[in-house]
């Protein structure tokens, strides 16, 4: 019993290129409010979406080693670009179970599509890697995947332009091609996009089901911890935040992504 408590009391590590992954942390904290969570935002190196696989992988190895040194029981790669580029490498070098957003989002999309036409939107890196389509086709080769990079969405969200005429116009320009392909399911394959969910739904119409990878991964985390007998079922969760640059900026903008006030952020150099 005591051994089980010690195992489950360990925190869950979550990382992203910046604040975006706080949408994932927020979903995990809502589904698993008793879990202790440690977040790392690589604000010195954001954005990952326009960088190469090699560069992103180097950053993420250092972050994962940092989280491992904090004694985490699981690491969640909240960043879609990092999941697409680096998860396989990380699983080889890190001695803690690791889980990424791409597998979780793909599984939920597969459960939802009826006409087998799935749209995926994300950063240039995620779309170029074709990681979602590869993951989806592992489960069902007959699915048609249509992807589109939407590079303006991240700055829109960071500027707080989550709704309004201009935002809807930009969404329409990027997404009309996917709507014309008659997709019935759309994966939001980027940490920032859940904040645009309302506007995206308004533009593409209610018939297309939007899959938010933040919610999908929270469920996957719960299932994995349950399977490993590591769910913490006592007390309330404590949160720690680390960044690689400017803690003040992270505190201010981060509270918007996390839905709760962030009081303390520690800068670390890896
Ligand atoms: N976190 C990134 C992702 O989910 C978006 C921001 C970036 O480009 O770093 O792909």
Coordinates of C-alpha atoms and ligand atoms in Angstrom, one line a residue:
X1 CA 0.0 0.0 0.0
X2 CA 2.8 2.4 1.1
X3 CA 4.8 1.5 -2.0
X4 CA 1.8 2.3 -4.2
X5 CA 1.3 5.7 -2.6
X6 CA 5.0 6.6 -3.1
X7 CA 4.8 5.5 -6.8
X8 CA 1.6 7.5 -7.4
X9 CA 2.7 10.6 -5.4
X10 CA 5.4 11.3 -8.1
X11 CA 4.5 14.3 -10.4
X12 CA 3.7 14.1 -14.1
X13 CA 6.1 16.2 -16.3
X14 CA 4.6 18.1 -19.2
X15 CA 6.6 20.2 -21.7
X16 CA 6.1 22.4 -24.6
X17 CA 7.9 25.0 -26.7
X18 CA 6.3 27.8 -24.7
X19 CA 2.9 28.5 -23.1
X20 CA 0.8 26.6 -25.6
X21 CA 1.2 23.3 -23.7
X22 CA -0.7 24.8 -20.8
X23 CA -3.9 24.0 -22.7
X24 CA -2.8 20.3 -22.2
X25 CA -1.8 20.9 -18.6
X26 CA -5.2 22.5 -18.0
X27 CA -7.1 19.5 -19.5
X28 CA -5.0 17.1 -17.4
X29 CA -5.5 19.2 -14.2
X30 CA -9.3 19.2 -14.8
X31 CA -9.5 15.4 -15.5
X32 CA -7.0 14.5 -12.8
X33 CA -7.2 17.2 -10.1
X34 CA -5.2 15.2 -7.5
X35 CA -2.1 14.8 -9.6
X36 CA 1.0 16.9 -9.0
X37 CA 2.2 18.5 -12.3
X38 CA 5.5 20.0 -13.4
X39 CA 5.5 22.1 -16.5
X40 CA 8.4 23.2 -18.6
X41 CA 8.0 25.9 -21.3
X42 CA 11.0 26.3 -23.6
X43 CA 10.3 30.0 -24.0
X44 CA 13.9 30.7 -25.1
X45 CA 13.5 28.5 -28.2
X46 CA 9.9 29.0 -29.2
X47 CA 8.6 28.6 -31.9
X48 CA 9.4 24.9 -32.6
X49 CA 7.0 24.8 -35.6
X50 CA 9.4 26.5 -38.0
X51 CA 12.6 24.7 -36.8
X52 CA 14.3 21.5 -38.1
X53 CA 13.8 18.1 -36.6
X54 CA 17.4 17.9 -35.4
X55 CA 17.3 21.3 -33.5
X56 CA 13.9 20.5 -31.9
X57 CA 15.1 17.0 -30.8
X58 CA 18.2 18.5 -29.1
X59 CA 16.1 20.9 -27.1
X60 CA 13.6 18.2 -26.1
X61 CA 16.2 15.7 -24.9
X62 CA 17.5 18.3 -22.5
X63 CA 14.0 19.2 -21.2
X64 CA 13.1 15.5 -20.8
X65 CA 16.3 14.9 -18.8
X66 CA 15.5 17.9 -16.6
X67 CA 12.0 16.5 -15.9
X68 CA 13.4 13.0 -15.3
X69 CA 15.8 14.6 -12.7
X70 CA 12.6 15.9 -10.9
X71 CA 11.5 12.4 -10.3
X72 CA 8.4 12.4 -12.6
X73 CA 6.4 9.2 -13.2
X74 CA 5.4 10.1 -16.8
X75 CA 6.4 12.8 -19.3
X76 CA 3.8 14.3 -21.6
X77 CA 5.1 15.8 -24.8
X78 CA 2.4 18.5 -25.0
X79 CA 3.9 20.1 -28.1
X80 CA 2.6 18.6 -31.4
X81 CA 5.8 19.6 -33.3
X82 CA 8.0 18.0 -30.7
X83 CA 5.8 14.9 -30.6
X84 CA 6.0 14.6 -34.4
X85 CA 9.8 15.2 -34.6
X86 CA 11.2 13.8 -31.4
X87 CA 9.0 11.3 -29.4
X88 CA 10.7 8.2 -30.9
X89 CA 14.2 9.4 -30.0
X90 CA 13.1 10.5 -26.6
X91 CA 11.6 7.1 -25.8
X92 CA 15.1 5.6 -26.5
X93 CA 17.0 8.0 -24.2
X94 CA 14.7 8.7 -21.3
X95 CA 14.0 6.1 -18.6
X96 CA 10.4 7.3 -17.8
X97 CA 7.3 6.4 -19.8
X98 CA 6.6 9.1 -22.4
X99 CA 3.4 10.0 -24.2
X100 CA 2.8 12.4 -27.0
X101 CA -0.3 14.3 -28.3
X102 CA -0.3 12.8 -31.8
X103 CA -1.2 9.3 -30.9
X104 CA -3.9 10.4 -28.5
X105 CA -5.5 12.9 -31.0
X106 CA -5.4 10.3 -33.8
X107 CA -7.2 7.6 -31.8
X108 CA -10.1 10.0 -30.9
X109 CA -10.4 11.2 -34.5
X110 CA -10.6 7.6 -35.7
X111 CA -13.4 6.9 -33.2
X112 CA -15.3 9.9 -34.5
X113 CA -15.0 9.9 -38.3
X114 CA -17.9 8.3 -40.2
X115 CA -16.9 9.1 -43.8
X116 CA -13.2 8.3 -43.2
X117 CA -12.1 11.8 -44.2
X118 CA -10.0 13.5 -41.5
X119 CA -8.5 16.9 -41.6
X120 CA -5.3 17.8 -39.6
X121 CA -4.1 21.3 -39.0
X122 CA -0.8 22.3 -37.2
X123 CA 2.5 24.1 -37.6
X124 CA 4.6 23.7 -40.7
X125 CA 6.9 21.2 -38.9
X126 CA 4.0 19.0 -37.8
X127 CA 2.3 19.0 -41.2
X128 CA 5.6 18.4 -43.1
X129 CA 6.4 15.4 -40.8
X130 CA 3.1 13.8 -41.8
X131 CA 3.0 12.3 -38.3
X132 CA -0.7 12.4 -37.9
X133 CA -1.5 10.7 -41.2
X134 CA 1.1 8.0 -40.5
X135 CA -0.3 7.4 -37.0
X136 CA -3.9 7.3 -38.3
X137 CA -3.0 4.9 -41.2
X138 CA -1.4 2.5 -38.7
X139 CA -4.9 1.9 -37.4
X140 CA -6.9 2.2 -40.6
X141 CA -5.3 2.3 -44.0
X142 CA -8.5 3.4 -45.7
X143 CA -8.7 6.7 -44.0
X144 CA -8.1 9.8 -46.1
X145 CA -6.1 12.5 -44.3
X146 CA -5.9 16.1 -45.5
X147 CA -3.4 18.3 -43.7
X148 CA -2.9 22.1 -43.7
X149 CA -0.2 24.2 -42.0
X150 CA -1.8 27.3 -40.5
X151 CA 1.3 29.4 -39.4
X152 CA -0.7 32.5 -38.6
X153 CA -2.8 30.8 -35.9
X154 CA 0.0 30.7 -33.2
X155 CA 0.7 34.5 -33.4
X156 CA -3.1 35.2 -33.5
X157 CA -3.6 33.3 -30.2
X158 CA -0.6 34.9 -28.6
X159 CA -1.9 38.3 -29.4
X160 CA -5.3 37.3 -27.9
X161 CA -7.1 37.5 -31.3
X162 CA -9.2 34.4 -30.6
X163 CA -12.3 35.7 -32.2
X164 CA -13.6 38.4 -34.5
X165 CA -14.0 39.2 -38.2
X166 CA -10.3 39.2 -39.1
X167 CA -9.6 35.9 -37.2
X168 CA -12.5 34.2 -38.9
X169 CA -11.4 35.5 -42.3
X170 CA -7.9 34.0 -41.8
X171 CA -9.4 30.7 -40.5
X172 CA -11.6 30.6 -43.7
X173 CA -8.6 31.2 -46.0
X174 CA -6.7 28.3 -44.4
X175 CA -9.5 25.8 -43.9
X176 CA -11.8 26.2 -46.9
X177 CA -9.6 23.7 -48.8
X178 CA -10.2 21.0 -46.1
X179 CA -14.0 21.8 -45.9
X180 CA -14.1 21.4 -49.7
X181 CA -12.6 17.9 -49.3
X182 CA -15.7 17.0 -47.2
X183 CA -13.9 16.1 -44.1
X184 CA -16.2 15.2 -41.2
X185 CA -13.5 15.4 -38.5
X186 CA -10.8 18.0 -37.9
X187 CA -7.8 17.5 -35.6
X188 CA -6.4 20.6 -33.9
X189 CA -2.8 19.5 -34.1
X190 CA -1.2 22.4 -32.2
X191 CA -1.2 23.4 -28.6
X192 CA -2.5 26.9 -29.4
X193 CA -5.5 26.0 -31.5
X194 CA -7.9 24.9 -28.7
X195 CA -8.2 28.7 -27.9
X196 CA -9.5 29.2 -31.5
X197 CA -12.0 26.3 -31.3
X198 CA -15.1 28.5 -31.1
X199 CA -14.1 30.6 -34.1
X200 CA -13.0 27.5 -36.1
X201 CA -16.3 25.8 -35.4
X202 CA -18.2 28.9 -36.5
X203 CA -16.3 29.0 -39.8
X204 CA -16.3 25.3 -40.7
X205 CA -19.8 24.6 -39.5
X206 CA -21.3 22.4 -36.8
X207 CA -21.3 19.2 -38.9
X208 CA -17.5 18.8 -38.7
X209 CA -16.4 17.3 -35.4
X210 CA -13.4 19.1 -33.9
X211 CA -10.9 17.0 -32.0
X212 CA -8.9 18.9 -29.5
X213 CA -5.7 17.0 -28.8
X214 CA -5.4 18.5 -25.3
X215 CA -8.6 16.7 -24.1
X216 CA -7.6 13.6 -26.0
X217 CA -4.2 13.3 -24.3
X218 CA -5.7 14.0 -20.8
X219 CA -7.8 10.8 -21.3
X220 CA -4.7 8.9 -22.5
X221 CA -2.7 10.0 -19.5
X222 CA -5.5 8.8 -17.2
X223 CA -5.7 5.4 -18.9
X224 CA -1.9 4.9 -18.9
X225 CA -1.5 5.8 -15.2
X226 CA -4.5 3.5 -14.3
X227 CA -3.0 0.7 -16.2
X228 CA 0.4 1.2 -14.4
X229 CA -1.4 1.4 -11.1
X230 CA 0.1 4.9 -10.6
X231 CA -3.0 7.2 -10.3
X232 CA -2.8 9.5 -7.3
X233 CA -6.2 9.3 -5.5
X234 CA -5.6 11.5 -2.5
X235 CA -5.0 15.2 -1.7
X236 CA -5.1 17.9 -4.3
X237 CA -2.5 18.5 -7.0
X238 CA 0.4 20.9 -6.7
X239 CA 1.8 22.7 -9.7
X240 CA 5.3 23.9 -10.6
X241 CA 6.3 25.9 -13.6
X242 CA 9.8 26.2 -15.2
X243 CA 10.8 28.2 -18.3
X244 CA 14.0 28.8 -20.2
X245 CA 13.4 32.6 -20.6
X246 CA 11.5 35.5 -19.1
X247 CA 9.3 34.1 -16.2
X248 CA 7.2 37.4 -16.0
X249 CA 5.9 37.1 -19.6
X250 CA 5.1 33.5 -19.0
X251 CA 3.2 34.3 -15.8
X252 CA 1.0 36.9 -17.6
X253 CA 0.3 35.1 -20.9
X254 CA 0.3 31.6 -19.3
X255 CA -2.6 32.3 -17.0
X256 CA -4.8 32.7 -20.2
X257 CA -3.8 29.3 -21.5
X258 CA -4.0 27.6 -18.1
X259 CA -7.3 29.1 -17.1
X260 CA -5.9 29.7 -13.6
X261 CA -3.5 32.3 -12.2
X262 CA 0.1 31.3 -12.3
X263 CA 2.0 32.7 -9.3
X264 CA 5.5 31.4 -9.4
X265 CA 7.6 30.6 -12.4
X266 CA 11.3 29.6 -12.2
X267 CA 13.8 30.2 -15.0
X268 CA 16.3 27.4 -15.5
X269 CA 19.2 27.1 -18.0
X270 CA 19.6 23.7 -19.4
Ligands
LIG1 N1 3.7 24.1 -29.4 C1 3.7 24.1 -30.8 C2 2.9 22.9 -31.4 O1 2.0 22.4 -30.7 C3 3.2 25.4 -31.4 C4 4.1 26.6 -31.1 C5 5.5 26.4 -31.7 O2 5.6 26.5 -33.0 O3 6.4 26.2 -31.0 O4 3.2 22.5 -32.5

